[in-house]
Amino acid sequence: MPATGAPIGAQEWVPPHPRGLDELKSAAAGCEGCELHQNATQTVFGRGAPRARMVFVGEQPGDVEDQRGLPFVGPAGRLLREAVDDAGLDPTDVYITNAVKHFRFELRGTRRIHQTPGPAHITACRPWLVAEFSLLKPQLVVLLGATAGKALLGPSFRVTQARGRLMPWPASAQHPQDFPVAEIQALATIHPSAVLRADDRDTAYQSLVDDLKVAAGALTE
Ligand code: SF4
């Protein structure tokens, strides 16, 4: 990719007619659509059942995820799995991914400190998310936190104002034409890492569970 200017984006690495999520994941392993691949350990692609009715979209992999190559396997992931259980969702009905698939961080000494991905990274990585949606054709999209919300709903999205409400999808997306799915629904909630950082963790956790119960109620047989 060029040393300056906007990233070229992931599109040229996305297979035109993928047969399944495994093929997408293999292709994403070689993605150089933005500079984040240079310092991260590996691409962290989504995971879950190919027939999952619900897709959770987070921000980006964290330090643990970057090392293990799997999304939501760190502390936030453990909390999210607990919340999924407490909301009465079937974990096999959930596919989980991130808006950006490489870990963005800055080095402070030997520590890798999380940095929020920028709009250019979100745009560059978007083709992978679109490809995942195209294969999964979910009933519901759950946006975890502000970055995922901004990635899909546009920069004016505010999680505090929009959380816990069902929205039409893709009609409420910033680029609805990108998402070749039937009319489904979307719901935004806080990122599980926000629960871990909250002063009142119990209340924050319960609010996450309450939002996920709304999501559970939106699924149809
Ligand atoms: S963050 Fe996304 S676009 Fe950038 S290199 Fe990684 S997979 Fe490609």
Coordinates of N, CA and C in Angstrom, one line a residue, residues 20-216:
G20 N -17.6 -20.1 1.4 CA -18.0 -20.2 2.8 C -17.1 -19.3 3.6
L21 N -17.4 -19.2 4.9 CA -16.7 -18.3 5.8 C -15.2 -18.7 5.9
D22 N -14.9 -20.0 5.8 CA -13.5 -20.5 5.9 C -12.7 -19.9 4.8
E23 N -13.3 -19.8 3.6 CA -12.5 -19.3 2.5 C -12.3 -17.8 2.7
L24 N -13.3 -17.1 3.2 CA -13.1 -15.7 3.5 C -12.0 -15.5 4.6
K25 N -12.0 -16.3 5.6 CA -11.0 -16.2 6.7 C -9.6 -16.4 6.1
S26 N -9.5 -17.4 5.3 CA -8.1 -17.7 4.7 C -7.7 -16.5 3.9
A27 N -8.6 -15.9 3.1 CA -8.2 -14.8 2.3 C -7.8 -13.6 3.2
A28 N -8.6 -13.4 4.2 CA -8.3 -12.2 5.1 C -7.0 -12.3 5.8
A29 N -6.5 -13.5 5.9 CA -5.2 -13.7 6.6 C -4.1 -13.0 5.8
G30 N -4.3 -12.8 4.6 CA -3.2 -12.1 3.8 C -3.5 -10.6 3.5
C31 N -4.6 -10.1 4.1 CA -5.0 -8.7 3.7 C -4.0 -7.7 4.1
E32 N -3.7 -6.8 3.2 CA -2.8 -5.6 3.4 C -3.5 -4.4 3.0
G33 N -4.8 -4.3 3.3 CA -5.7 -3.2 2.8 C -5.4 -1.9 3.6
C34 N -4.8 -2.0 4.7 CA -4.4 -0.8 5.5 C -3.1 -1.2 6.2
E35 N -2.5 -0.2 6.9 CA -1.2 -0.4 7.5 C -1.3 -1.2 8.8
L36 N -2.5 -1.5 9.3 CA -2.6 -2.1 10.6 C -2.0 -3.6 10.6
H37 N -1.9 -4.2 9.4 CA -1.4 -5.5 9.3 C 0.1 -5.5 9.6
Q38 N 0.7 -4.4 9.5 CA 2.2 -4.4 9.6 C 2.7 -4.7 11.0
N39 N 2.0 -4.2 12.0 CA 2.4 -4.4 13.4 C 1.7 -5.4 14.2
A40 N 0.5 -5.7 13.7 CA -0.3 -6.7 14.4 C 0.2 -8.1 14.2
T41 N -0.1 -9.0 15.0 CA 0.4 -10.4 14.9 C -0.3 -11.1 13.7
Q42 N -1.6 -10.9 13.6 CA -2.4 -11.7 12.6 C -3.7 -11.0 12.4
T43 N -4.4 -11.4 11.3 CA -5.8 -11.0 11.1 C -6.6 -11.8 12.1
V44 N -7.6 -11.1 12.7 CA -8.5 -11.8 13.6 C -9.9 -11.8 12.9
F45 N -10.3 -12.9 12.3 CA -11.5 -12.9 11.6 C -12.7 -13.3 12.5
G46 N -13.9 -13.1 12.0 CA -15.0 -13.5 12.8 C -15.1 -15.0 13.0
R47 N -16.0 -15.4 14.0 CA -16.2 -16.9 14.2 C -17.6 -17.1 14.7
G48 N -18.0 -18.3 14.5 CA -19.4 -18.7 14.9 C -20.0 -19.6 13.9
A49 N -21.2 -20.0 14.1 CA -21.9 -20.9 13.2 C -22.3 -20.3 11.9
P50 N -22.1 -21.0 10.8 CA -22.4 -20.4 9.5 C -23.9 -20.1 9.4
R51 N -24.7 -20.7 10.2 CA -26.1 -20.5 10.1 C -26.6 -19.6 11.3
A52 N -25.7 -18.9 11.9 CA -26.1 -18.1 13.1 C -27.1 -17.0 12.6
R53 N -28.1 -16.8 13.4 CA -29.2 -15.8 13.1 C -28.8 -14.4 13.5
M54 N -27.8 -14.3 14.3 CA -27.4 -13.1 14.9 C -25.9 -12.8 14.7
V55 N -25.6 -11.6 14.2 CA -24.2 -11.3 14.0 C -23.8 -10.1 15.0
F56 N -22.9 -10.4 15.9 CA -22.4 -9.3 16.8 C -21.2 -8.7 16.1
V57 N -21.1 -7.3 16.1 CA -20.0 -6.6 15.5 C -19.4 -5.8 16.6
G58 N -18.1 -6.0 16.9 CA -17.4 -5.2 17.9 C -16.4 -4.3 17.1
E59 N -15.5 -3.7 17.9 CA -14.6 -2.7 17.3 C -13.4 -3.3 16.6
Q60 N -12.5 -3.9 17.3 CA -11.3 -4.5 16.8 C -10.8 -5.5 17.8
P61 N -9.9 -6.4 17.3 CA -9.3 -7.4 18.3 C -8.5 -6.7 19.3
G62 N -8.4 -7.2 20.5 CA -7.5 -6.7 21.6 C -6.2 -7.4 21.6
D63 N -5.5 -7.2 22.6 CA -4.1 -7.8 22.7 C -4.2 -9.3 22.7
V64 N -5.1 -9.8 23.5 CA -5.2 -11.3 23.7 C -5.7 -11.9 22.3
E65 N -6.7 -11.3 21.8 CA -7.3 -11.8 20.5 C -6.2 -11.7 19.4
D66 N -5.4 -10.7 19.4 CA -4.3 -10.6 18.4 C -3.4 -11.7 18.5
Q67 N -3.0 -12.1 19.7 CA -2.1 -13.2 19.9 C -2.7 -14.6 19.6
R68 N -4.0 -14.7 19.9 CA -4.6 -16.0 19.7 C -5.3 -16.2 18.3
G69 N -5.5 -15.0 17.7 CA -6.1 -15.1 16.3 C -7.6 -15.4 16.4
L70 N -8.3 -15.1 17.5 CA -9.7 -15.3 17.6 C -10.3 -14.1 18.3
P71 N -11.6 -13.8 17.8 CA -12.2 -12.6 18.4 C -12.9 -12.9 19.7
F72 N -12.9 -11.9 20.6 CA -13.6 -12.0 21.9 C -13.2 -13.2 22.7
V73 N -11.9 -13.4 22.9 CA -11.4 -14.4 23.8 C -10.7 -13.9 25.0
G74 N -10.7 -12.5 25.1 CA -10.1 -11.9 26.3 C -11.2 -11.7 27.4
P75 N -10.9 -10.8 28.3 CA -11.8 -10.5 29.4 C -13.2 -10.0 28.9
A76 N -13.2 -9.1 27.9 CA -14.4 -8.6 27.4 C -15.2 -9.7 26.7
G77 N -14.6 -10.6 26.1 CA -15.2 -11.8 25.4 C -15.9 -12.7 26.4
R78 N -15.2 -12.9 27.5 CA -15.8 -13.8 28.6 C -17.0 -13.1 29.2
L79 N -17.0 -11.8 29.4 CA -18.1 -11.1 29.9 C -19.3 -11.2 28.9
L80 N -19.0 -11.0 27.6 CA -20.0 -11.1 26.6 C -20.7 -12.4 26.6
R81 N -19.9 -13.5 26.7 CA -20.5 -14.8 26.7 C -21.4 -15.0 27.9
E82 N -21.0 -14.5 29.0 CA -21.9 -14.5 30.2 C -23.2 -13.8 29.9
A83 N -23.1 -12.6 29.3 CA -24.3 -11.8 29.1 C -25.2 -12.5 28.1
V84 N -24.6 -13.1 27.1 CA -25.4 -13.9 26.1 C -26.2 -14.9 26.8
D85 N -25.6 -15.7 27.7 CA -26.3 -16.7 28.5 C -27.4 -16.1 29.3
D86 N -27.0 -15.0 30.0 CA -28.0 -14.4 30.9 C -29.2 -13.8 30.2
A87 N -29.0 -13.4 28.9 CA -30.1 -12.9 28.1 C -30.9 -14.0 27.5
G88 N -30.5 -15.2 27.7 CA -31.3 -16.4 27.2 C -31.0 -16.6 25.7
L89 N -29.9 -16.1 25.2 CA -29.6 -16.4 23.8 C -28.8 -17.7 23.7
D90 N -29.1 -18.4 22.6 CA -28.4 -19.6 22.3 C -27.0 -19.2 21.7
P91 N -25.9 -19.5 22.3 CA -24.6 -19.1 21.8 C -24.3 -19.7 20.4
T92 N -25.0 -20.8 20.0 CA -24.8 -21.3 18.7 C -25.5 -20.6 17.6
D93 N -26.3 -19.6 18.1 CA -27.0 -18.7 17.2 C -26.3 -17.4 16.9
V94 N -25.1 -17.3 17.4 CA -24.3 -16.1 17.4 C -23.0 -16.2 16.6
Y95 N -22.8 -15.3 15.7 CA -21.5 -15.2 15.0 C -21.0 -13.9 15.4
I96 N -19.7 -13.8 15.8 CA -19.1 -12.6 16.3 C -17.9 -12.2 15.5
T97 N -17.9 -10.9 15.2 CA -16.8 -10.4 14.4 C -16.5 -8.9 14.8
N98 N -15.6 -8.3 14.1 CA -15.2 -6.9 14.5 C -15.2 -6.1 13.2
A99 N -15.4 -4.8 13.4 CA -15.5 -3.8 12.3 C -14.1 -3.7 11.6
V100 N -13.0 -3.9 12.4 CA -11.7 -3.8 12.0 C -11.0 -5.1 12.4
K101 N -10.2 -5.7 11.5 CA -9.8 -7.1 11.8 C -8.3 -7.2 12.2
H102 N -7.6 -6.1 12.3 CA -6.3 -6.1 12.9 C -6.2 -5.2 14.1
F103 N -5.4 -5.6 15.1 CA -5.2 -4.9 16.4 C -4.5 -3.6 16.1
R104 N -5.1 -2.5 16.5 CA -4.4 -1.2 16.4 C -3.9 -0.8 17.8
F105 N -2.6 -0.5 17.9 CA -2.1 -0.2 19.3 C -0.9 0.7 19.1
E106 N -0.5 1.2 20.3 CA 0.8 1.9 20.3 C 1.7 1.3 21.4
L107 N 3.0 1.2 21.1 CA 3.9 0.6 22.1 C 4.3 1.6 23.1
R108 N 4.2 1.3 24.4 CA 4.7 2.1 25.5 C 5.6 1.1 26.2
G109 N 6.9 1.3 26.0 CA 7.9 0.3 26.5 C 7.6 -1.0 25.8
T110 N 7.3 -2.0 26.7 CA 7.0 -3.3 26.1 C 5.4 -3.5 26.0
R111 N 4.7 -2.6 26.5 CA 3.2 -2.8 26.5 C 2.6 -2.3 25.3
R112 N 1.6 -3.0 24.8 CA 0.8 -2.6 23.6 C -0.5 -2.0 24.1
I113 N -0.6 -0.7 23.9 CA -1.8 0.0 24.4 C -2.8 0.2 23.2
H114 N -4.0 -0.3 23.5 CA -5.1 -0.2 22.5 C -5.3 1.2 22.0
Q115 N -5.4 1.3 20.7 CA -5.8 2.6 20.0 C -7.1 2.4 19.2
T116 N -8.0 3.3 19.4 CA -9.3 3.1 18.6 C -9.0 3.3 17.1
P117 N -9.5 2.3 16.3 CA -9.3 2.5 14.9 C -9.9 3.7 14.3
G118 N -9.3 4.3 13.3 CA -9.8 5.6 12.7 C -10.8 5.3 11.6
P119 N -11.5 6.3 11.2 CA -12.5 6.2 10.1 C -11.9 5.5 8.8
A120 N -10.6 5.8 8.6 CA -10.0 5.2 7.4 C -9.8 3.7 7.5
H121 N -9.5 3.3 8.8 CA -9.3 1.8 9.0 C -10.7 1.1 8.9
I122 N -11.7 1.8 9.4 CA -13.1 1.2 9.3 C -13.5 1.1 7.9
T123 N -13.3 2.1 7.1 CA -13.6 2.1 5.7 C -12.8 1.0 4.9
A124 N -11.5 1.0 5.2 CA -10.7 0.0 4.6 C -11.1 -1.4 4.8
C125 N -11.5 -1.7 6.0 CA -11.8 -3.1 6.5 C -13.3 -3.5 6.1
R126 N -14.1 -2.5 5.8 CA -15.5 -2.8 5.6 C -15.8 -3.9 4.6
P127 N -15.1 -4.1 3.5 CA -15.4 -5.2 2.6 C -15.5 -6.5 3.3
W128 N -14.7 -6.8 4.3 CA -14.7 -8.1 5.0 C -16.1 -8.2 5.7
L129 N -16.5 -7.1 6.4 CA -17.8 -7.2 7.1 C -18.9 -7.4 6.1
V130 N -18.9 -6.7 5.0 CA -19.9 -6.9 4.0 C -19.9 -8.3 3.5
A131 N -18.7 -8.9 3.3 CA -18.7 -10.3 2.8 C -19.2 -11.3 3.8
E132 N -18.9 -11.0 5.1 CA -19.4 -11.9 6.2 C -21.0 -11.8 6.2
F133 N -21.5 -10.6 6.1 CA -23.0 -10.4 6.1 C -23.6 -11.2 4.9
S134 N -22.9 -11.0 3.8 CA -23.5 -11.6 2.5 C -23.6 -13.1 2.7
L135 N -22.7 -13.8 3.3 CA -22.7 -15.2 3.5 C -23.7 -15.6 4.6
L136 N -23.7 -14.9 5.7 CA -24.4 -15.3 6.8 C -25.9 -15.0 6.7
K137 N -26.2 -13.9 6.0 CA -27.6 -13.4 5.9 C -28.4 -13.5 7.3
P138 N -27.9 -12.8 8.3 CA -28.5 -12.9 9.6 C -29.9 -12.3 9.7
Q139 N -30.5 -12.6 10.8 CA -31.8 -12.0 11.1 C -31.6 -10.7 11.8
L140 N -30.5 -10.6 12.6 CA -30.3 -9.4 13.4 C -28.8 -9.1 13.5
V141 N -28.5 -7.8 13.5 CA -27.1 -7.4 13.6 C -27.0 -6.6 15.0
V142 N -26.1 -7.1 15.8 CA -26.0 -6.4 17.1 C -24.6 -5.6 17.1
L143 N -24.7 -4.3 17.3 CA -23.5 -3.5 17.2 C -23.0 -3.2 18.6
L144 N -21.8 -3.6 18.9 CA -21.2 -3.5 20.2 C -20.4 -2.3 20.3
G145 N -20.9 -1.2 20.9 CA -20.1 0.0 21.2 C -20.1 1.0 20.0
A146 N -19.4 2.1 20.3 CA -19.4 3.3 19.5 C -18.7 3.0 18.1
T147 N -17.6 2.3 18.1 CA -16.9 2.2 16.9 C -17.7 1.3 15.9
A148 N -18.2 0.2 16.4 CA -19.0 -0.6 15.5 C -20.2 0.2 15.0
G149 N -20.8 1.0 15.9 CA -22.0 1.8 15.5 C -21.6 2.8 14.5
K150 N -20.5 3.5 14.7 CA -20.1 4.5 13.7 C -19.7 3.8 12.3
A151 N -19.1 2.6 12.4 CA -18.7 1.9 11.2 C -19.9 1.6 10.4
L152 N -21.0 1.3 11.0 CA -22.2 0.8 10.2 C -23.3 1.8 10.1
L153 N -23.4 2.7 11.1 CA -24.6 3.6 11.0 C -24.1 5.0 10.7
G154 N -22.8 5.3 10.7 CA -22.4 6.6 10.3 C -21.8 7.4 11.5
P155 N -21.0 8.4 11.2 CA -20.2 9.1 12.3 C -21.1 9.8 13.4
S156 N -22.3 10.1 13.1 CA -23.1 10.8 14.1 C -23.8 9.8 15.1
F157 N -23.5 8.5 14.9 CA -24.1 7.5 15.8 C -23.6 7.8 17.3
R158 N -24.5 7.7 18.2 CA -24.2 7.8 19.6 C -24.8 6.6 20.4
V159 N -24.0 5.8 20.9 CA -24.5 4.5 21.5 C -25.4 4.8 22.7
T160 N -25.2 5.9 23.4 CA -26.0 6.2 24.6 C -27.4 6.6 24.1
Q161 N -27.6 7.1 23.0 CA -28.9 7.5 22.5 C -29.6 6.4 21.8
A162 N -28.9 5.5 21.1 CA -29.5 4.5 20.3 C -29.6 3.1 20.8
R163 N -29.0 2.9 22.0 CA -28.9 1.5 22.5 C -30.2 0.9 22.8
G164 N -30.3 -0.4 22.7 CA -31.5 -1.1 23.2 C -32.7 -1.0 22.3
R165 N -32.6 -0.3 21.2 CA -33.8 -0.1 20.3 C -33.6 -0.9 19.0
L166 N -34.6 -1.6 18.5 CA -34.5 -2.3 17.3 C -34.6 -1.2 16.1
M167 N -33.8 -1.4 15.2 CA -33.7 -0.5 14.0 C -33.8 -1.3 12.7
P168 N -34.4 -0.7 11.7 CA -34.5 -1.5 10.4 C -33.1 -1.6 9.8
W169 N -32.8 -2.7 9.3 CA -31.5 -2.9 8.6 C -31.8 -3.6 7.2
P170 N -31.1 -3.1 6.2 CA -30.0 -2.2 6.2 C -30.5 -0.7 6.0
A171 N -31.8 -0.4 6.2 CA -32.2 0.9 5.9 C -31.6 1.9 6.8
S172 N -31.2 1.6 8.0 CA -30.6 2.5 8.9 C -29.0 2.6 8.8
A173 N -28.5 1.8 7.9 CA -27.0 1.7 7.7 C -26.6 3.0 7.0
Q174 N -25.3 3.3 7.1 CA -24.8 4.5 6.4 C -24.7 4.2 4.9
H175 N -24.4 2.9 4.6 CA -24.3 2.6 3.2 C -25.2 1.4 3.0
P176 N -26.5 1.6 3.0 CA -27.4 0.4 2.9 C -27.2 -0.4 1.7
Q177 N -26.8 0.2 0.6 CA -26.6 -0.6 -0.6 C -25.5 -1.6 -0.5
D178 N -24.6 -1.4 0.5 CA -23.5 -2.4 0.6 C -24.0 -3.7 1.2
F179 N -25.1 -3.7 1.8 CA -25.5 -4.9 2.5 C -26.6 -5.7 1.8
P180 N -26.2 -6.7 1.1 CA -27.2 -7.5 0.3 C -27.9 -8.5 1.1
V181 N -28.7 -8.0 2.1 CA -29.5 -8.9 2.9 C -30.9 -8.5 2.8
A182 N -31.8 -9.4 3.2 CA -33.2 -9.1 3.2 C -33.5 -8.1 4.3
E183 N -34.6 -7.5 4.4 CA -35.0 -6.6 5.5 C -34.8 -7.3 6.8
I184 N -33.9 -6.9 7.7 CA -33.7 -7.5 9.0 C -33.7 -6.3 10.0
Q185 N -33.2 -6.6 11.2 CA -33.1 -5.6 12.2 C -31.7 -5.5 12.8
A186 N -31.5 -4.3 13.4 CA -30.2 -4.1 14.0 C -30.5 -3.5 15.4
L187 N -29.5 -3.7 16.3 CA -29.7 -3.2 17.7 C -28.3 -2.8 18.2
A188 N -28.2 -1.7 18.8 CA -26.9 -1.2 19.3 C -26.9 -1.4 20.8
T189 N -25.7 -1.7 21.4 CA -25.6 -1.7 22.8 C -24.1 -1.4 23.1
I190 N -23.8 -1.4 24.4 CA -22.4 -1.0 24.8 C -21.5 -2.2 24.5
H191 N -20.2 -1.8 24.3 CA -19.2 -2.9 24.2 C -18.9 -3.5 25.6
P192 N -18.7 -4.8 25.6 CA -18.5 -5.4 26.9 C -17.3 -4.8 27.7
S193 N -16.3 -4.3 26.9 CA -15.2 -3.7 27.6 C -15.6 -2.4 28.4
A194 N -16.7 -1.8 28.0 CA -17.2 -0.6 28.7 C -17.8 -1.1 30.0
V195 N -18.3 -2.3 30.1 CA -18.8 -2.8 31.4 C -17.6 -3.0 32.3
L196 N -16.6 -3.6 31.8 CA -15.4 -3.8 32.6 C -14.8 -2.5 33.2
R197 N -15.0 -1.4 32.4 CA -14.4 -0.1 32.9 C -15.3 0.7 33.7
A198 N -16.6 0.3 33.8 CA -17.6 1.1 34.4 C -17.4 1.1 36.0
D199 N -17.7 2.3 36.6 CA -17.6 2.4 38.0 C -18.6 1.5 38.7
D200 N -19.8 1.5 38.1 CA -20.9 0.6 38.7 C -21.0 -0.6 37.7
R201 N -20.2 -1.6 37.9 CA -20.1 -2.7 36.9 C -21.4 -3.5 36.9
D202 N -22.0 -3.7 38.0 CA -23.3 -4.5 38.0 C -24.4 -3.9 37.2
T203 N -24.5 -2.5 37.4 CA -25.6 -1.8 36.6 C -25.3 -1.9 35.1
A204 N -24.0 -1.6 34.8 CA -23.6 -1.6 33.4 C -23.8 -3.0 32.8
Y205 N -23.5 -4.0 33.5 CA -23.7 -5.4 33.0 C -25.2 -5.7 32.8
Q206 N -26.0 -5.3 33.8 CA -27.4 -5.6 33.6 C -28.0 -4.9 32.5
S207 N -27.5 -3.7 32.2 CA -28.0 -2.9 31.0 C -27.6 -3.6 29.7
L208 N -26.5 -4.2 29.7 CA -26.1 -5.0 28.5 C -27.0 -6.2 28.3
V209 N -27.2 -6.9 29.4 CA -28.1 -8.1 29.4 C -29.5 -7.6 28.9
D210 N -30.0 -6.5 29.4 CA -31.3 -6.1 29.0 C -31.4 -5.8 27.5
D211 N -30.4 -5.2 27.0 CA -30.3 -4.9 25.6 C -30.3 -6.2 24.8
L212 N -29.6 -7.2 25.3 CA -29.5 -8.5 24.5 C -30.8 -9.2 24.6
K213 N -31.6 -9.0 25.7 CA -32.9 -9.6 25.8 C -33.8 -9.0 24.7
V214 N -33.7 -7.8 24.4 CA -34.4 -7.2 23.3 C -34.0 -7.9 22.0
A215 N -32.7 -8.1 21.8 CA -32.3 -8.7 20.6 C -32.8 -10.2 20.5
A216 N -32.8 -10.9 21.7 CA -33.4 -12.2 21.7 C -34.8 -12.3 21.3

